[in-house]
Tab-separated table of N, CA and C in Angstrom:
chain	number	residue	atom	x	y	z
A	210	UNK	N	-1.311	17.494	-12.881
A	210	UNK	CA	-1.658	17.209	-11.363
A	210	UNK	C	-1.688	15.843	-11.268
A	211	UNK	N	-0.748	15.467	-9.870
A	211	UNK	CA	-0.404	14.166	-9.535
A	211	UNK	C	-1.550	13.563	-8.496
A	212	UNK	N	-2.165	12.326	-8.745
A	212	UNK	CA	-3.326	11.965	-7.933
A	212	UNK	C	-2.941	10.364	-7.909
A	213	UNK	N	-3.744	10.026	-6.288
A	213	UNK	CA	-3.096	8.898	-6.101
A	213	UNK	C	-4.679	7.931	-5.758
A	214	UNK	N	-4.812	6.931	-6.489
A	214	UNK	CA	-6.312	6.754	-5.747
A	214	UNK	C	-6.190	5.118	-5.514
A	215	UNK	N	-6.742	4.704	-4.053
A	215	UNK	CA	-6.843	3.708	-3.866
A	215	UNK	C	-7.984	3.157	-3.804
A	216	UNK	N	-8.062	2.156	-4.108
A	216	UNK	CA	-9.160	0.930	-4.120
A	216	UNK	C	-8.488	-0.674	-3.845
A	217	UNK	N	-10.133	-0.903	-3.611
A	217	UNK	CA	-9.915	-2.566	-3.060
A	217	UNK	C	-10.113	-2.941	-1.536
A	218	UNK	N	-9.913	-1.824	-0.893
A	218	UNK	CA	-10.822	-2.169	0.577
A	218	UNK	C	-11.960	-2.332	1.328
A	219	UNK	N	-12.366	-2.912	1.562
A	219	UNK	CA	-13.641	-3.686	2.083
A	219	UNK	C	-13.632	-3.821	3.513
A	220	UNK	N	-14.479	-4.892	3.888
A	220	UNK	CA	-14.807	-5.658	5.032
A	220	UNK	C	-15.189	-6.979	4.674
A	221	UNK	N	-13.811	-7.700	5.197
A	221	UNK	CA	-13.812	-9.232	5.001
A	221	UNK	C	-14.089	-10.013	6.121
A	222	UNK	N	-13.908	-10.973	6.115
A	222	UNK	CA	-13.668	-12.056	7.618
A	222	UNK	C	-12.509	-12.200	7.534
A	223	UNK	N	-12.138	-12.591	9.171
A	223	UNK	CA	-10.530	-13.672	9.419
A	223	UNK	C	-10.462	-14.641	8.280
A	224	UNK	N	-9.151	-14.567	7.915
A	224	UNK	CA	-8.717	-15.733	6.943
A	224	UNK	C	-9.170	-15.599	5.077
A	225	UNK	N	-9.671	-14.351	4.816
A	225	UNK	CA	-10.346	-13.936	3.728
A	225	UNK	C	-8.884	-13.172	3.319
A	226	UNK	N	-8.955	-12.251	1.937
A	226	UNK	CA	-8.098	-12.073	1.209
A	226	UNK	C	-8.507	-10.734	0.625
A	227	UNK	N	-8.113	-9.723	0.591
A	227	UNK	CA	-8.291	-8.590	-0.164
A	227	UNK	C	-6.983	-8.186	-1.120
A	228	UNK	N	-7.264	-7.545	-2.625
A	228	UNK	CA	-6.320	-6.446	-3.258
A	228	UNK	C	-6.376	-5.438	-3.115
A	229	UNK	N	-5.388	-4.372	-2.976
A	229	UNK	CA	-5.610	-3.291	-2.655
A	229	UNK	C	-4.591	-2.547	-4.250
A	230	UNK	N	-5.008	-2.059	-5.137
A	230	UNK	CA	-4.541	-1.402	-6.172
A	230	UNK	C	-4.465	0.344	-5.900
A	231	UNK	N	-3.228	1.188	-6.196
A	231	UNK	CA	-3.035	2.272	-6.413
A	231	UNK	C	-2.309	2.849	-7.475
A	232	UNK	N	-3.386	3.586	-8.077
A	232	UNK	CA	-3.429	4.086	-9.521
A	232	UNK	C	-2.658	5.351	-9.361
A	233	UNK	N	-1.620	5.594	-10.025
A	233	UNK	CA	-1.202	7.269	-10.025
A	233	UNK	C	-1.460	7.815	-11.089
A	234	UNK	N	-2.006	8.739	-11.132
A	234	UNK	CA	-2.130	9.279	-12.497
A	234	UNK	C	-1.514	11.052	-12.654
A	235	UNK	N	-1.388	11.703	-13.430
A	235	UNK	CA	-0.673	12.545	-13.927
A	235	UNK	C	1.001	12.390	-14.298
A	236	UNK	N	1.518	13.196	-14.667
A	236	UNK	CA	3.017	13.566	-14.679
A	236	UNK	C	3.905	12.922	-13.363
A	237	UNK	N	4.800	12.065	-13.510
A	237	UNK	CA	5.076	11.812	-12.500
A	237	UNK	C	6.487	11.024	-13.252
A	238	UNK	N	7.510	11.811	-12.626
A	238	UNK	CA	8.869	11.064	-13.041
A	238	UNK	C	9.544	11.234	-11.380
A	239	UNK	N	10.928	10.511	-11.719
A	239	UNK	CA	11.883	10.406	-10.385
A	239	UNK	C	11.046	9.444	-9.033
A	240	UNK	N	10.353	8.768	-9.677
A	240	UNK	CA	10.003	7.297	-8.457
A	240	UNK	C	10.999	6.528	-8.016
A	241	UNK	N	11.675	6.488	-7.016
A	241	UNK	CA	12.609	5.550	-6.383
A	241	UNK	C	11.914	4.663	-5.737
A	242	UNK	N	10.704	4.690	-5.121
A	242	UNK	CA	9.994	3.388	-4.279
A	242	UNK	C	8.442	3.955	-4.212
A	243	UNK	N	7.777	2.800	-4.375
A	243	UNK	CA	6.057	2.769	-4.194
A	243	UNK	C	5.487	1.710	-3.283
A	244	UNK	N	4.721	2.224	-2.382
A	244	UNK	CA	4.162	0.827	-1.210
A	244	UNK	C	3.091	1.558	-0.810
A	245	UNK	N	2.729	0.889	0.396
A	245	UNK	CA	1.501	1.115	1.415
A	245	UNK	C	2.115	1.361	2.800
A	246	UNK	N	1.706	2.013	3.600
A	246	UNK	CA	1.304	2.570	4.746
A	246	UNK	C	-0.267	1.717	5.453
A	247	UNK	N	0.199	1.912	6.940
A	247	UNK	CA	-1.297	1.808	6.978
A	247	UNK	C	-0.978	2.430	8.798
A	248	UNK	N	-2.291	3.032	9.495
A	248	UNK	CA	-2.709	3.783	10.263
A	248	UNK	C	-4.181	3.218	10.985
A	249	UNK	N	-3.994	2.918	12.212
A	249	UNK	CA	-5.540	2.209	13.080
A	249	UNK	C	-5.016	3.635	14.346
A	250	UNK	N	-6.403	4.480	14.652
A	250	UNK	CA	-6.517	4.776	15.387
A	250	UNK	C	-5.948	4.838	16.369
A	251	UNK	N	-5.329	6.326	16.857
A	251	UNK	CA	-4.287	5.923	17.816
A	251	UNK	C	-3.233	5.309	17.944
A	252	UNK	N	-2.743	4.884	16.727
A	252	UNK	CA	-1.700	4.475	16.712
A	252	UNK	C	-0.947	5.169	15.059
A	253	UNK	N	0.807	5.252	15.210
A	253	UNK	CA	1.512	5.866	14.180
A	253	UNK	C	1.004	5.033	13.078
A	254	UNK	N	1.470	5.836	11.694
A	254	UNK	CA	1.269	4.988	10.651
A	254	UNK	C	2.320	4.440	10.674
A	255	UNK	N	2.640	3.005	10.018
A	255	UNK	CA	3.302	2.287	9.816
A	255	UNK	C	3.769	1.827	8.138
A	256	UNK	N	4.684	1.626	8.205
A	256	UNK	CA	4.952	0.451	6.702
A	256	UNK	C	4.442	-0.740	7.024
A	257	UNK	N	3.821	-1.033	5.718
A	257	UNK	CA	3.477	-2.273	5.565
A	257	UNK	C	4.143	-2.768	4.507
A	258	UNK	N	4.742	-2.065	3.367
A	258	UNK	CA	4.980	-3.156	2.238
A	258	UNK	C	5.743	-2.051	1.316
A	259	UNK	N	6.596	-2.071	0.748
A	259	UNK	CA	6.956	-1.241	-0.444
A	259	UNK	C	8.073	-1.690	-1.492
A	260	UNK	N	8.066	-1.567	-2.261
A	260	UNK	CA	9.148	-2.333	-3.756
A	260	UNK	C	9.852	-0.788	-4.287
A	261	UNK	N	11.101	-1.192	-4.263
A	261	UNK	CA	11.581	0.118	-5.282
A	261	UNK	C	11.386	-0.148	-6.948
A	262	UNK	N	11.914	0.593	-7.282
A	262	UNK	CA	12.067	0.584	-8.728
A	262	UNK	C	12.530	-0.761	-9.201
A	263	UNK	N	13.967	-0.664	-9.001
A	263	UNK	CA	14.141	-2.181	-9.055
A	263	UNK	C	13.827	-3.372	-8.747
A	264	UNK	N	12.841	-3.405	-7.694
A	264	UNK	CA	12.202	-4.556	-7.771
A	264	UNK	C	12.286	-5.019	-6.265
A	265	UNK	N	13.673	-4.352	-5.476
A	265	UNK	CA	13.617	-4.936	-3.957
A	265	UNK	C	12.335	-4.756	-3.248
A	266	UNK	N	12.190	-5.566	-2.855
A	266	UNK	CA	10.461	-5.650	-1.695
A	266	UNK	C	10.900	-5.638	0.075
A	267	UNK	N	9.974	-4.874	0.602
A	267	UNK	CA	10.451	-5.117	2.224
A	267	UNK	C	8.833	-5.025	2.785
A	268	UNK	N	9.021	-6.194	4.171
A	268	UNK	CA	7.698	-5.832	4.663
A	268	UNK	C	7.714	-5.969	5.930
A	269	UNK	N	6.747	-4.951	6.764
A	269	UNK	CA	6.492	-5.632	7.932
A	269	UNK	C	6.397	-6.974	8.228
A	270	UNK	N	7.041	-6.894	9.702
A	270	UNK	CA	7.323	-7.985	10.102
A	270	UNK	C	6.071	-8.825	10.427
A	271	UNK	N	5.295	-8.608	10.938
A	271	UNK	CA	3.454	-8.834	10.754
A	271	UNK	C	2.861	-9.768	9.629
A	272	UNK	N	3.407	-8.627	8.345
A	272	UNK	CA	2.531	-9.031	7.221
A	272	UNK	C	3.409	-10.689	6.174
A	273	UNK	N	4.716	-10.407	6.855
A	273	UNK	CA	5.886	-11.315	5.939
A	273	UNK	C	4.723	-12.530	5.739
A	274	UNK	N	4.771	-13.262	4.802
A	274	UNK	CA	4.628	-14.210	4.170
A	274	UNK	C	2.765	-14.616	4.022
A	275	UNK	N	2.068	-13.158	4.193
A	275	UNK	CA	0.754	-12.810	4.183
A	275	UNK	C	0.738	-11.907	3.151
A	276	UNK	N	1.281	-10.985	2.846
A	276	UNK	CA	1.289	-9.728	2.311
A	276	UNK	C	2.592	-10.147	0.860
A	277	UNK	N	1.604	-9.601	-0.446
A	277	UNK	CA	2.637	-9.752	-1.436
A	277	UNK	C	2.843	-8.376	-2.220
A	278	UNK	N	3.567	-7.306	-2.242
A	278	UNK	CA	3.505	-6.335	-2.645
A	278	UNK	C	4.152	-6.233	-4.579
A	279	UNK	N	3.437	-5.546	-5.369
A	279	UNK	CA	3.577	-5.700	-6.655
A	279	UNK	C	3.367	-4.423	-7.339
A	280	UNK	N	4.325	-3.810	-8.620
A	280	UNK	CA	4.161	-2.807	-9.728
A	280	UNK	C	3.750	-3.466	-10.782
A	281	UNK	N	3.237	-2.582	-11.838
A	281	UNK	CA	3.695	-2.510	-13.342
A	281	UNK	C	3.837	-0.931	-13.685
A	282	UNK	N	5.004	-0.704	-13.741
A	282	UNK	CA	5.919	0.728	-13.677
A	282	UNK	C	4.965	1.557	-14.930
A	283	UNK	N	4.528	0.670	-16.297
A	283	UNK	CA	4.391	1.416	-17.172
A	283	UNK	C	3.355	2.237	-17.178
A	284	UNK	N	2.419	1.436	-15.918
A	284	UNK	CA	0.893	2.157	-15.733
A	284	UNK	C	0.767	2.921	-14.126
A	285	UNK	N	2.060	2.965	-13.623
A	285	UNK	CA	2.062	3.952	-12.714
A	285	UNK	C	1.293	3.370	-11.625
A	286	UNK	N	0.698	1.896	-11.533
A	286	UNK	CA	-0.211	1.220	-10.301
A	286	UNK	C	0.626	0.247	-9.628
A	287	UNK	N	0.406	0.233	-8.586
A	287	UNK	CA	0.893	-0.964	-7.629
A	287	UNK	C	-0.024	-1.597	-6.760
A	288	UNK	N	0.067	-2.841	-6.357
A	288	UNK	CA	-0.696	-3.642	-5.793
A	288	UNK	C	-0.403	-4.467	-4.334
A	289	UNK	N	-1.460	-4.352	-3.551
A	289	UNK	CA	-0.995	-5.094	-2.224
A	289	UNK	C	-1.787	-6.026	-2.383
A	290	UNK	N	-1.449	-7.339	-2.439
A	290	UNK	CA	-2.323	-8.856	-2.171
A	290	UNK	C	-1.875	-9.227	-0.503
A	291	UNK	N	-3.402	-9.075	0.008
A	291	UNK	CA	-3.373	-9.508	1.444
A	291	UNK	C	-4.209	-10.649	1.803
A	292	UNK	N	-3.186	-11.252	2.042
A	292	UNK	CA	-3.964	-12.840	2.334
A	292	UNK	C	-4.108	-13.274	3.711
A	293	UNK	N	-4.844	-14.676	4.326
A	293	UNK	CA	-5.058	-14.574	5.249
A	293	UNK	C	-5.059	-13.372	6.569
A	294	UNK	N	-5.826	-12.593	5.944
A	294	UNK	CA	-6.273	-11.799	6.907
A	294	UNK	C	-6.819	-11.640	8.234
A	295	UNK	N	-6.388	-10.621	9.081
A	295	UNK	CA	-6.880	-11.211	11.041
A	295	UNK	C	-7.552	-9.539	11.359
A	296	UNK	N	-7.924	-9.962	12.246
A	296	UNK	CA	-8.474	-8.201	12.771
A	296	UNK	C	-7.358	-7.384	12.785
A	297	UNK	N	-6.301	-7.820	13.421
A	297	UNK	CA	-5.175	-6.607	13.472
A	297	UNK	C	-4.420	-6.060	11.863
A	298	UNK	N	-5.495	-6.427	11.281
A	298	UNK	CA	-4.903	-5.905	10.175
A	298	UNK	C	-5.977	-5.065	9.777
A	299	UNK	N	-7.158	-4.761	10.663
A	299	UNK	CA	-7.677	-3.622	10.120
A	299	UNK	C	-7.192	-2.325	10.602
A	300	UNK	N	-7.700	-1.596	9.769
A	300	UNK	CA	-6.479	-0.535	9.006
A	300	UNK	C	-6.389	0.649	8.071
A	301	UNK	N	-6.373	1.968	8.109
A	301	UNK	CA	-7.020	2.678	6.456
A	301	UNK	C	-5.250	1.994	6.292
A	302	UNK	N	-5.026	2.233	4.622
A	302	UNK	CA	-4.185	1.984	4.349
A	302	UNK	C	-4.172	2.866	2.987
A	303	UNK	N	-2.730	3.415	3.292
A	303	UNK	CA	-2.212	4.558	2.384
A	303	UNK	C	-1.045	3.934	1.471
A	304	UNK	N	-1.608	4.383	0.124
A	304	UNK	CA	-0.194	4.315	-1.059
A	304	UNK	C	0.206	5.017	-1.055
A	305	UNK	N	1.204	4.911	-1.713
A	305	UNK	CA	2.790	6.216	-1.309
A	305	UNK	C	3.870	5.647	-2.117
A	306	UNK	N	4.210	7.082	-2.751
A	306	UNK	CA	5.352	6.916	-4.012
A	306	UNK	C	6.306	7.629	-3.163
A	307	UNK	N	7.623	7.144	-3.533
A	307	UNK	CA	9.184	8.205	-3.190
A	307	UNK	C	9.617	8.463	-4.178
A	308	UNK	N	10.018	9.912	-3.767
A	308	UNK	CA	11.338	9.835	-4.719
A	308	UNK	C	12.185	10.721	-4.041
A	309	UNK	N	13.495	11.181	-4.458
A	309	UNK	CA	14.503	11.587	-4.044
A	309	UNK	C	14.179	12.274	-2.372
A	310	UNK	N	13.982	13.560	-2.970
A	310	UNK	CA	13.269	14.389	-1.979
A	310	UNK	C	11.829	14.820	-1.410
A	311	UNK	N	11.274	14.006	-1.636
A	311	UNK	CA	10.156	14.139	-1.777
A	311	UNK	C	8.943	12.451	-1.645
A	312	UNK	N	8.078	12.577	-0.767
A	312	UNK	CA	6.784	11.144	-0.925
A	312	UNK	C	5.907	12.137	-0.914
A	313	UNK	N	4.705	11.078	-1.690
A	313	UNK	CA	3.387	11.820	-1.824
A	313	UNK	C	2.131	10.645	-1.589
A	314	UNK	N	1.409	10.993	-1.016
A	314	UNK	CA	0.193	10.211	-0.286
A	314	UNK	C	-1.002	10.282	-0.734
A	315	UNK	N	-1.575	8.727	-0.920
A	315	UNK	CA	-3.246	9.035	-1.338
A	315	UNK	C	-4.127	9.223	-0.232
A	316	UNK	N	-4.867	9.368	-0.085
A	316	UNK	CA	-6.086	9.510	0.619
A	316	UNK	C	-6.594	8.308	1.412
A	317	UNK	N	-6.197	7.023	0.963
A	317	UNK	CA	-6.495	6.053	2.038
A	317	UNK	C	-7.170	5.014	1.697
A	318	UNK	N	-7.714	3.689	2.163
A	318	UNK	CA	-8.607	3.310	1.767
A	318	UNK	C	-9.006	2.123	2.943
A	319	UNK	N	-10.158	1.643	3.454
A	319	UNK	CA	-10.278	1.400	4.609
A	319	UNK	C	-10.488	-0.012	4.634
A	320	UNK	N	-9.713	-1.091	5.355
A	320	UNK	CA	-9.588	-2.588	5.378
A	320	UNK	C	-9.893	-2.558	6.622
A	321	UNK	N	-11.056	-3.554	6.626
A	321	UNK	CA	-11.910	-4.010	7.834
A	321	UNK	C	-11.789	-5.674	8.042
A	322	UNK	N	-11.105	-6.425	8.974
A	322	UNK	CA	-11.437	-7.530	9.092
A	322	UNK	C	-12.445	-8.001	10.455
A	323	UNK	N	-13.287	-8.809	9.850
A	323	UNK	CA	-14.041	-9.086	11.457
A	323	UNK	C	-13.557	-9.945	11.861
A	324	UNK	N	-13.799	-10.782	13.003
A	324	UNK	CA	-13.658	-11.967	13.420
A	324	UNK	C	-14.686	-12.741	13.136
């Protein structure tokens, strides 16, 4: 049974940093990409960062230069280093992975950035 466990969320002040982790357990095969989405109340879920198994990365314009995604394929884990956080980054962050014909999502972890 596949499970995704997000961790690392919390409450920080503007300008501080957090590192989110996603740990996938169970038998997983055929992953093509992994990453993070985020969602705030009343807004659609948006892609924050993604990385392919080949190492190609994509970032939302709003986080470029501040966030860095990485992964450890052998451990089925991936990470989002978030620096210079601002209140606009406040959201529930969901880790995910993609396969050719399906996606799988975690339950989310709350990130709150105060002024």
